[in-house]
XYZ file of C-alpha atoms in Angstrom:
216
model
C 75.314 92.402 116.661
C 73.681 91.883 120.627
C 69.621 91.291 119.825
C 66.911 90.937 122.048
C 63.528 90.190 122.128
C 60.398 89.718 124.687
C 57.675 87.161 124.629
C 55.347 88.097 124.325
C 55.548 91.468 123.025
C 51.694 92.273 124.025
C 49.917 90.720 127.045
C 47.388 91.613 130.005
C 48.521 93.391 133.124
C 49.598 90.288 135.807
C 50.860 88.112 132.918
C 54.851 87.491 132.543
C 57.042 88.439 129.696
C 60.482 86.519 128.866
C 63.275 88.454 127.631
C 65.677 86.687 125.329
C 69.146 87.774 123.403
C 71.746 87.086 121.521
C 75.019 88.571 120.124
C 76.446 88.948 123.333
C 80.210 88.296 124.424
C 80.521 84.650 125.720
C 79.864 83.595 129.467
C 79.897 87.680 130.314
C 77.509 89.152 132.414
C 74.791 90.719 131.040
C 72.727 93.373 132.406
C 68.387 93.265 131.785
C 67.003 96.993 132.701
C 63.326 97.934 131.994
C 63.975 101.639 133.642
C 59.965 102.532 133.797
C 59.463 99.876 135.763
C 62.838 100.250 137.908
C 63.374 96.613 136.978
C 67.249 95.572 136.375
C 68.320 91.910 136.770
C 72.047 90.011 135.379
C 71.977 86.796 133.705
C 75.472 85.047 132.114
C 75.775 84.205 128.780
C 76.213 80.915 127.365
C 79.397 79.873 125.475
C 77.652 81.444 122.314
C 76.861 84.746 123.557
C 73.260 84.005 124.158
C 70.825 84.011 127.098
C 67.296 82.693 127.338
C 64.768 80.145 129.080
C 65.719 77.587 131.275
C 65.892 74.929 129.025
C 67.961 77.115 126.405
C 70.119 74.406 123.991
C 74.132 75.395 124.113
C 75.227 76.238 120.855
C 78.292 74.142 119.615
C 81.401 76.466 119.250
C 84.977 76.640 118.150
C 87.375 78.889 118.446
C 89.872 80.031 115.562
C 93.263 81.238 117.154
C 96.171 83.000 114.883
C 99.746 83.500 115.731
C 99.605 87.143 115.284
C 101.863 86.416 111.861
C 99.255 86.841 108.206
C 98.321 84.128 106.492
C 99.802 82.933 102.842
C 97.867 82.785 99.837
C 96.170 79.680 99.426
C 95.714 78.751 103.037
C 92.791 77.426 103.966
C 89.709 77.109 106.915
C 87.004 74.462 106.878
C 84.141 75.532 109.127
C 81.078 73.142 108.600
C 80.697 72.161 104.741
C 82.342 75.529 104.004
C 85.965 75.793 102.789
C 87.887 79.624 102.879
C 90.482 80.037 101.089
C 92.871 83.260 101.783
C 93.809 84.902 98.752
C 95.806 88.229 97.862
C 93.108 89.347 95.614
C 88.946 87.541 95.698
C 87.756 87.406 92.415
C 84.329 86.239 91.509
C 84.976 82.651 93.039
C 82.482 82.037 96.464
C 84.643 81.649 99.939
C 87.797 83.442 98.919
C 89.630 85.899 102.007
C 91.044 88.581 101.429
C 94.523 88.470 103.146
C 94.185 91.546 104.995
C 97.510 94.138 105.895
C 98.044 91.912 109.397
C 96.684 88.639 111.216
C 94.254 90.873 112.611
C 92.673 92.140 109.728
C 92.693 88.368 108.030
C 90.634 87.271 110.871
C 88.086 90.209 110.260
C 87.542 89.879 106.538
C 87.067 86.330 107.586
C 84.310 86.952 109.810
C 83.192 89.393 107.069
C 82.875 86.726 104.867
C 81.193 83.927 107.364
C 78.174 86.466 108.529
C 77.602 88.078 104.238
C 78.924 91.482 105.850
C 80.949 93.864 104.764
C 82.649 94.685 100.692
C 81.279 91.561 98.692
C 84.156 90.909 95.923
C 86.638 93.068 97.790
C 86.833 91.611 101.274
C 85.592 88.135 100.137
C 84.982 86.841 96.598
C 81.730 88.244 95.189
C 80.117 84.315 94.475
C 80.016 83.803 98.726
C 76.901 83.263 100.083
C 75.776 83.804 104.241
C 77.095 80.391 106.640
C 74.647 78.293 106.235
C 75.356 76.844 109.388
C 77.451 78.659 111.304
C 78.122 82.574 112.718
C 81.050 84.031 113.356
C 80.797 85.762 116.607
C 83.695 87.310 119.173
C 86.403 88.898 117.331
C 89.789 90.132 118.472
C 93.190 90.480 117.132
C 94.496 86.996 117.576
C 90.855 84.905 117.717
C 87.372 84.082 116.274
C 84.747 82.784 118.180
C 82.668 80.636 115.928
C 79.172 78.731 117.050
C 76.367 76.902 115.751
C 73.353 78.880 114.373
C 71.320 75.763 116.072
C 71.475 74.936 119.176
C 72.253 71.261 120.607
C 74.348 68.613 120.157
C 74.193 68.553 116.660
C 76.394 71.523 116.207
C 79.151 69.064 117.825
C 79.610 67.365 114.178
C 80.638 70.269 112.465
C 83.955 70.742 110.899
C 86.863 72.894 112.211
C 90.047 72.313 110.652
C 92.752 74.586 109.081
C 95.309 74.649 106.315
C 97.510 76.876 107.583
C 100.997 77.018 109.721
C 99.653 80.016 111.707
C 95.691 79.377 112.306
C 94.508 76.904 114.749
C 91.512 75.429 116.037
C 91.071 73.724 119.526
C 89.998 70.784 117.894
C 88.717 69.385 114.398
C 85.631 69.419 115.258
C 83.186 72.106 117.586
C 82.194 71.271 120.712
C 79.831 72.353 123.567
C 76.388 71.731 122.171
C 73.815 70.370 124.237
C 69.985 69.777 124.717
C 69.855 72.316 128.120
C 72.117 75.091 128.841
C 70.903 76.182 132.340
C 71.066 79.507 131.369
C 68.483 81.163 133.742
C 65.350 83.031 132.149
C 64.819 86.420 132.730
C 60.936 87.115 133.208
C 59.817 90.436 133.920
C 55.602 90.946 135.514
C 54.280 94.168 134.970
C 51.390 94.828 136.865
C 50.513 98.467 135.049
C 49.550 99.137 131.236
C 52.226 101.077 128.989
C 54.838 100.693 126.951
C 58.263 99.346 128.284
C 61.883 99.840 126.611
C 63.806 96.761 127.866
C 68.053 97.349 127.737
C 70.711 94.510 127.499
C 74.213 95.324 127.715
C 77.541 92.957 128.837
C 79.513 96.570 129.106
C 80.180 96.069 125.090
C 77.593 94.871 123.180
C 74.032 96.615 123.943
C 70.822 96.102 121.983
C 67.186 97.419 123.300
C 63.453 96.143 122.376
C 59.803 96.909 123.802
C 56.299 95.234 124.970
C 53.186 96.544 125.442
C 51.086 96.019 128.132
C 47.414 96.226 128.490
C 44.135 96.529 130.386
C 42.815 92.818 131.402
């Protein structure tokens, strides 16, 4: 889910606000509106959907491709310290998949099970817990975009291997984290007192938040 959020959210008239997100789809174009202010500006996303300061750190990814042919039981991911296993049926045990009607479906009970999100014990066995260092991000019918909740290079240690005839990852291990991303900052000046609505949208994802401005 595309977030975003500006810093600060209260400040004097003359005084600059940054706006921040997440969520978004990877190195897409992503439109900044504040409409009270007739303000719109486009910034690219990094490689993990995000968009920030300057000095932003990349976020490590991978990318999880199927064949377009389901999974057996038994198969496996390893993504970080975390090992999936796809199964017909999750039972109590943490990190079992449900192996879904198609590929497709795999992939999304996968995510499902990644981010805590959707049926616990029915898409993913009811004993899994949230990534604890990793989201799963981008999904389509054939792949998974998967990054680093922390930015930097130390994202570029984490596991990404598979057990499985018709997954693949680019490599074993993610890649793409680093201290600066050169994503450019959005920074909005308001020079009257109000209450702003600030829009982000890549033509998919969208997500909205506010500031306040007041008197000096």
């Amino acid at each position: 889910m595309a977030t975003i959020t500006a810093t600060p959210s209260s400040l004097s008239e003359g005084k600059p606000v940054v706006i921040s997100g997440s969520g978004f789809d990877a190195s897409t174009v992503v439109k900044v509106s504040v409409p009270a202010l007739s303000f719109e500006s486009e910034i690219v996303s990094d490689a993990a959907g995000f968009f920030g300061t300057d000095d932003i750190a990349d976020h490590a990814t991978a990318l999880l491709t199927s064949d377009a042919t389901n999974v057996t039981a038994d198969d496996t991911v390893v993504i970080g310290s975390v090992t999936y296993t796809f199964k017909a049926a999750p039972t109590t045990v943490a990190n079992e998949v449900k192996i879904g009607a198609d590929a497709a479906a795999t992939l999304a009970n996968l995510k499902k099970a990644i981010n805590l999100t959707g049926v616990s014990g029915t898409d993913y066995g009811s004993a899994t817990v949230i990534h604890p260092t990793v989201t799963a991000s981008t999904l389509t019918a054939t792949t998974l975009l998967l990054y680093a909740k922390t930015g930097g290079t130390g994202g570029n240690s984490l596991a990404s291997t598979e057990g499985s005839t018709h997954l693949a990852f680019g490599d074993t291990v993610f890649a793409g984290g680093s201290a600066a991303s050169g994503v450019s900052a959005v920074i909005i000046t308001p020079n009257d007192e109000g209450t702003y609505t600030v829009t982000a949208t890549d033509g998919t994802n969208s997500a909205s938040t506010s500031f306040v401005v007041w008197t000096k």
